[in-house]
Short mmCIF file of N, CA and C in Angstrom, two decimals:
data_model
loop_
_atom_site.label_atom_id
_atom_site.label_comp_id
_atom_site.label_asym_id
_atom_site.label_seq_id
_atom_site.Cartn_x
_atom_site.Cartn_y
_atom_site.Cartn_z
N ARG A 12 -3.68 -28.57 -5.84
CA ARG A 12 -4.48 -28.97 -4.70
C ARG A 12 -4.59 -27.82 -3.71
N ARG A 13 -5.78 -27.58 -3.23
CA ARG A 13 -6.05 -26.49 -2.30
C ARG A 13 -5.60 -26.87 -0.89
N ARG A 14 -4.95 -25.93 -0.21
CA ARG A 14 -4.54 -26.18 1.17
C ARG A 14 -5.75 -26.23 2.09
N PHE A 15 -5.59 -26.92 3.20
CA PHE A 15 -6.70 -27.08 4.14
C PHE A 15 -7.06 -25.74 4.79
N VAL A 16 -6.04 -24.98 5.20
CA VAL A 16 -6.27 -23.68 5.81
C VAL A 16 -5.49 -22.63 5.02
N THR A 17 -6.18 -21.59 4.58
CA THR A 17 -5.53 -20.50 3.86
C THR A 17 -5.98 -19.17 4.44
N LEU A 18 -5.11 -18.19 4.32
CA LEU A 18 -5.44 -16.84 4.73
C LEU A 18 -5.82 -16.07 3.48
N ARG A 19 -7.13 -16.01 3.21
CA ARG A 19 -7.62 -15.38 1.98
C ARG A 19 -7.63 -13.87 2.08
N LEU A 20 -8.04 -13.33 3.23
CA LEU A 20 -8.14 -11.89 3.44
C LEU A 20 -7.56 -11.52 4.80
N ALA A 21 -6.83 -10.43 4.82
CA ALA A 21 -6.34 -9.86 6.08
C ALA A 21 -6.00 -8.41 5.80
N HIS A 22 -6.82 -7.49 6.28
CA HIS A 22 -6.59 -6.08 6.00
C HIS A 22 -6.95 -5.23 7.21
N VAL A 23 -6.46 -3.99 7.17
CA VAL A 23 -6.72 -3.01 8.20
C VAL A 23 -7.44 -1.83 7.56
N ASP A 24 -8.56 -1.44 8.14
CA ASP A 24 -9.32 -0.27 7.68
C ASP A 24 -9.00 0.93 8.56
N TYR A 25 -8.89 2.08 7.94
CA TYR A 25 -8.66 3.33 8.67
C TYR A 25 -9.52 4.41 8.03
N ARG A 26 -10.27 5.13 8.83
CA ARG A 26 -11.13 6.23 8.35
C ARG A 26 -10.64 7.54 8.95
N PRO A 27 -9.77 8.28 8.21
CA PRO A 27 -9.31 9.56 8.73
C PRO A 27 -10.41 10.63 8.71
N LEU A 28 -11.36 10.49 7.79
CA LEU A 28 -12.52 11.39 7.68
C LEU A 28 -13.76 10.51 7.48
N PRO A 29 -14.95 11.01 7.74
CA PRO A 29 -16.15 10.18 7.56
C PRO A 29 -16.36 9.69 6.13
N ASP A 30 -15.90 10.46 5.13
CA ASP A 30 -16.09 10.07 3.73
C ASP A 30 -14.90 9.36 3.11
N VAL A 31 -13.81 9.20 3.84
CA VAL A 31 -12.59 8.63 3.28
C VAL A 31 -12.25 7.34 4.03
N ARG A 32 -11.96 6.29 3.26
CA ARG A 32 -11.56 5.01 3.86
C ARG A 32 -10.26 4.55 3.22
N LEU A 33 -9.30 4.20 4.03
CA LEU A 33 -8.04 3.62 3.57
C LEU A 33 -7.97 2.19 4.07
N ARG A 34 -7.60 1.28 3.18
CA ARG A 34 -7.51 -0.13 3.54
C ARG A 34 -6.20 -0.68 2.98
N ILE A 35 -5.42 -1.35 3.83
CA ILE A 35 -4.16 -1.93 3.40
C ILE A 35 -4.12 -3.38 3.88
N GLY A 36 -3.56 -4.24 3.03
CA GLY A 36 -3.43 -5.65 3.39
C GLY A 36 -3.78 -6.55 2.24
N LYS A 37 -4.00 -7.81 2.56
CA LYS A 37 -4.38 -8.80 1.56
C LYS A 37 -5.89 -8.76 1.40
N GLN A 38 -6.36 -8.40 0.20
CA GLN A 38 -7.78 -8.19 -0.01
C GLN A 38 -8.18 -8.53 -1.43
N VAL A 39 -9.46 -8.74 -1.62
CA VAL A 39 -10.04 -8.98 -2.94
C VAL A 39 -10.72 -7.70 -3.39
N VAL A 40 -10.33 -7.20 -4.54
CA VAL A 40 -10.95 -6.01 -5.13
C VAL A 40 -11.93 -6.50 -6.18
N ASP A 41 -13.21 -6.28 -5.96
CA ASP A 41 -14.24 -6.81 -6.86
C ASP A 41 -15.10 -5.66 -7.37
N TRP A 42 -14.98 -5.39 -8.66
CA TRP A 42 -15.76 -4.34 -9.30
C TRP A 42 -16.83 -4.91 -10.22
N SER A 43 -17.00 -6.21 -10.24
CA SER A 43 -17.97 -6.84 -11.13
C SER A 43 -19.29 -7.05 -10.41
N VAL A 44 -20.35 -7.09 -11.18
CA VAL A 44 -21.67 -7.31 -10.61
C VAL A 44 -22.23 -8.68 -10.99
N PHE A 45 -21.57 -9.41 -11.88
CA PHE A 45 -22.03 -10.72 -12.31
C PHE A 45 -21.33 -11.81 -11.50
N ASP A 46 -21.92 -13.00 -11.47
CA ASP A 46 -21.31 -14.10 -10.73
C ASP A 46 -20.21 -14.79 -11.53
N GLU A 47 -20.47 -15.14 -12.77
CA GLU A 47 -19.50 -15.89 -13.56
C GLU A 47 -18.65 -15.00 -14.47
N LEU A 48 -19.29 -14.17 -15.27
CA LEU A 48 -18.59 -13.29 -16.20
C LEU A 48 -18.19 -12.03 -15.45
N GLN A 49 -16.88 -11.85 -15.25
CA GLN A 49 -16.40 -10.71 -14.47
C GLN A 49 -15.35 -9.93 -15.28
N PRO A 50 -15.79 -9.08 -16.21
CA PRO A 50 -14.83 -8.38 -17.05
C PRO A 50 -14.01 -7.32 -16.30
N ALA A 51 -14.50 -6.81 -15.20
CA ALA A 51 -13.77 -5.78 -14.47
C ALA A 51 -12.89 -6.35 -13.36
N ASN A 52 -12.95 -7.63 -13.14
CA ASN A 52 -12.22 -8.26 -12.05
C ASN A 52 -10.89 -8.80 -12.59
N LEU A 53 -9.99 -7.90 -12.93
CA LEU A 53 -8.71 -8.30 -13.52
C LEU A 53 -7.57 -8.30 -12.52
N MET A 54 -7.77 -7.79 -11.32
CA MET A 54 -6.68 -7.65 -10.37
C MET A 54 -6.49 -8.85 -9.46
N ASN A 55 -7.49 -9.70 -9.34
CA ASN A 55 -7.42 -10.82 -8.41
C ASN A 55 -7.07 -12.11 -9.12
N PRO A 56 -6.05 -12.81 -8.67
CA PRO A 56 -5.77 -14.12 -9.26
C PRO A 56 -6.84 -15.12 -8.85
N GLN A 57 -7.10 -16.07 -9.73
CA GLN A 57 -8.10 -17.10 -9.46
C GLN A 57 -7.42 -18.32 -8.84
N ASP A 58 -8.05 -18.89 -7.83
CA ASP A 58 -7.59 -20.15 -7.25
C ASP A 58 -8.32 -21.26 -7.98
N GLY A 59 -7.67 -21.88 -8.92
CA GLY A 59 -8.29 -22.91 -9.74
C GLY A 59 -8.00 -24.32 -9.29
N SER A 60 -7.64 -24.51 -8.04
CA SER A 60 -7.30 -25.84 -7.56
C SER A 60 -8.53 -26.76 -7.45
N ASP A 61 -9.71 -26.19 -7.30
CA ASP A 61 -10.94 -26.98 -7.24
C ASP A 61 -11.84 -26.51 -8.37
N PRO A 62 -12.07 -27.33 -9.42
CA PRO A 62 -12.85 -26.86 -10.57
C PRO A 62 -14.33 -26.62 -10.25
N PHE A 63 -14.84 -27.14 -9.16
CA PHE A 63 -16.25 -26.99 -8.83
C PHE A 63 -16.51 -25.82 -7.86
N ARG A 64 -15.46 -25.27 -7.28
CA ARG A 64 -15.62 -24.18 -6.32
C ARG A 64 -14.55 -23.13 -6.60
N ARG A 65 -14.86 -22.23 -7.52
CA ARG A 65 -13.90 -21.19 -7.90
C ARG A 65 -13.86 -20.11 -6.83
N SER A 66 -12.68 -19.61 -6.57
CA SER A 66 -12.57 -18.55 -5.58
C SER A 66 -11.46 -17.59 -5.97
N ASP A 67 -11.62 -16.34 -5.59
CA ASP A 67 -10.60 -15.33 -5.84
C ASP A 67 -9.58 -15.36 -4.72
N ALA A 68 -8.32 -15.30 -5.08
CA ALA A 68 -7.26 -15.20 -4.08
C ALA A 68 -6.98 -13.72 -3.84
N GLY A 69 -6.75 -13.35 -2.62
CA GLY A 69 -6.48 -11.96 -2.30
C GLY A 69 -5.09 -11.54 -2.73
N THR A 70 -4.92 -10.26 -2.98
CA THR A 70 -3.61 -9.70 -3.32
C THR A 70 -3.30 -8.57 -2.35
N TYR A 71 -2.02 -8.35 -2.12
CA TYR A 71 -1.61 -7.27 -1.23
C TYR A 71 -1.75 -5.94 -1.96
N SER A 72 -2.51 -5.04 -1.37
CA SER A 72 -2.78 -3.77 -2.04
C SER A 72 -3.19 -2.70 -1.03
N LEU A 73 -3.22 -1.48 -1.52
CA LEU A 73 -3.70 -0.32 -0.77
C LEU A 73 -4.88 0.25 -1.52
N VAL A 74 -6.01 0.40 -0.84
CA VAL A 74 -7.24 0.92 -1.46
C VAL A 74 -7.64 2.20 -0.73
N ALA A 75 -7.86 3.25 -1.50
CA ALA A 75 -8.37 4.51 -0.97
C ALA A 75 -9.74 4.74 -1.59
N ARG A 76 -10.73 5.00 -0.78
CA ARG A 76 -12.10 5.17 -1.27
C ARG A 76 -12.70 6.45 -0.70
N LEU A 77 -13.34 7.21 -1.59
CA LEU A 77 -14.05 8.43 -1.23
C LEU A 77 -15.54 8.17 -1.46
N ASP A 78 -16.33 8.24 -0.40
CA ASP A 78 -17.78 8.03 -0.49
C ASP A 78 -18.51 9.35 -0.35
N ARG A 79 -19.36 9.63 -1.31
CA ARG A 79 -20.23 10.80 -1.27
C ARG A 79 -21.68 10.32 -1.36
N ALA A 80 -22.61 11.22 -1.25
CA ALA A 80 -24.03 10.84 -1.28
C ALA A 80 -24.45 10.29 -2.65
N ASP A 81 -23.88 10.86 -3.73
CA ASP A 81 -24.33 10.46 -5.07
C ASP A 81 -23.28 9.72 -5.89
N PHE A 82 -22.06 9.53 -5.37
CA PHE A 82 -21.04 8.78 -6.11
C PHE A 82 -19.94 8.32 -5.15
N TYR A 83 -19.09 7.46 -5.66
CA TYR A 83 -17.89 7.09 -4.92
C TYR A 83 -16.74 6.93 -5.90
N CYS A 84 -15.55 7.07 -5.39
CA CYS A 84 -14.34 6.93 -6.19
C CYS A 84 -13.38 6.01 -5.43
N GLU A 85 -12.79 5.06 -6.13
CA GLU A 85 -11.90 4.10 -5.50
C GLU A 85 -10.60 4.02 -6.27
N LEU A 86 -9.49 4.13 -5.56
CA LEU A 86 -8.16 4.05 -6.14
C LEU A 86 -7.45 2.86 -5.54
N VAL A 87 -6.90 1.97 -6.38
CA VAL A 87 -6.23 0.76 -5.92
C VAL A 87 -4.78 0.80 -6.37
N ALA A 88 -3.87 0.58 -5.41
CA ALA A 88 -2.44 0.50 -5.70
C ALA A 88 -1.94 -0.87 -5.29
N MET A 89 -1.30 -1.55 -6.23
CA MET A 89 -0.74 -2.87 -5.95
C MET A 89 0.76 -2.82 -6.18
N PRO A 90 1.54 -2.58 -5.14
CA PRO A 90 2.99 -2.50 -5.32
C PRO A 90 3.56 -3.83 -5.74
N PHE A 91 4.56 -3.77 -6.62
CA PHE A 91 5.20 -5.00 -7.09
C PHE A 91 6.01 -5.69 -6.01
N ILE A 92 6.37 -4.96 -4.96
CA ILE A 92 7.18 -5.54 -3.90
C ILE A 92 6.41 -6.64 -3.15
N PHE A 93 5.07 -6.58 -3.14
CA PHE A 93 4.27 -7.57 -2.43
C PHE A 93 3.92 -8.77 -3.30
N GLN A 94 4.13 -8.70 -4.58
CA GLN A 94 3.67 -9.78 -5.47
C GLN A 94 4.53 -11.00 -5.38
#
């Protein structure tokens, strides 16, 4: 059964440089482009308490992202201490 109030996401963003973003906290990492079939979305646990309204549960992680004009690179670290 799904709780009435849940904290799905809570993170802090920090931009030390214009092209670099660091984010730490409880977050959903979504690399898929489809709604139902998500082969790249392996890091987020699914909240299956309601079969008609599927939702991703956030996980505690550190995300570092480098944005350039023609590409981006994203590194995700999920320490076991937060699991």
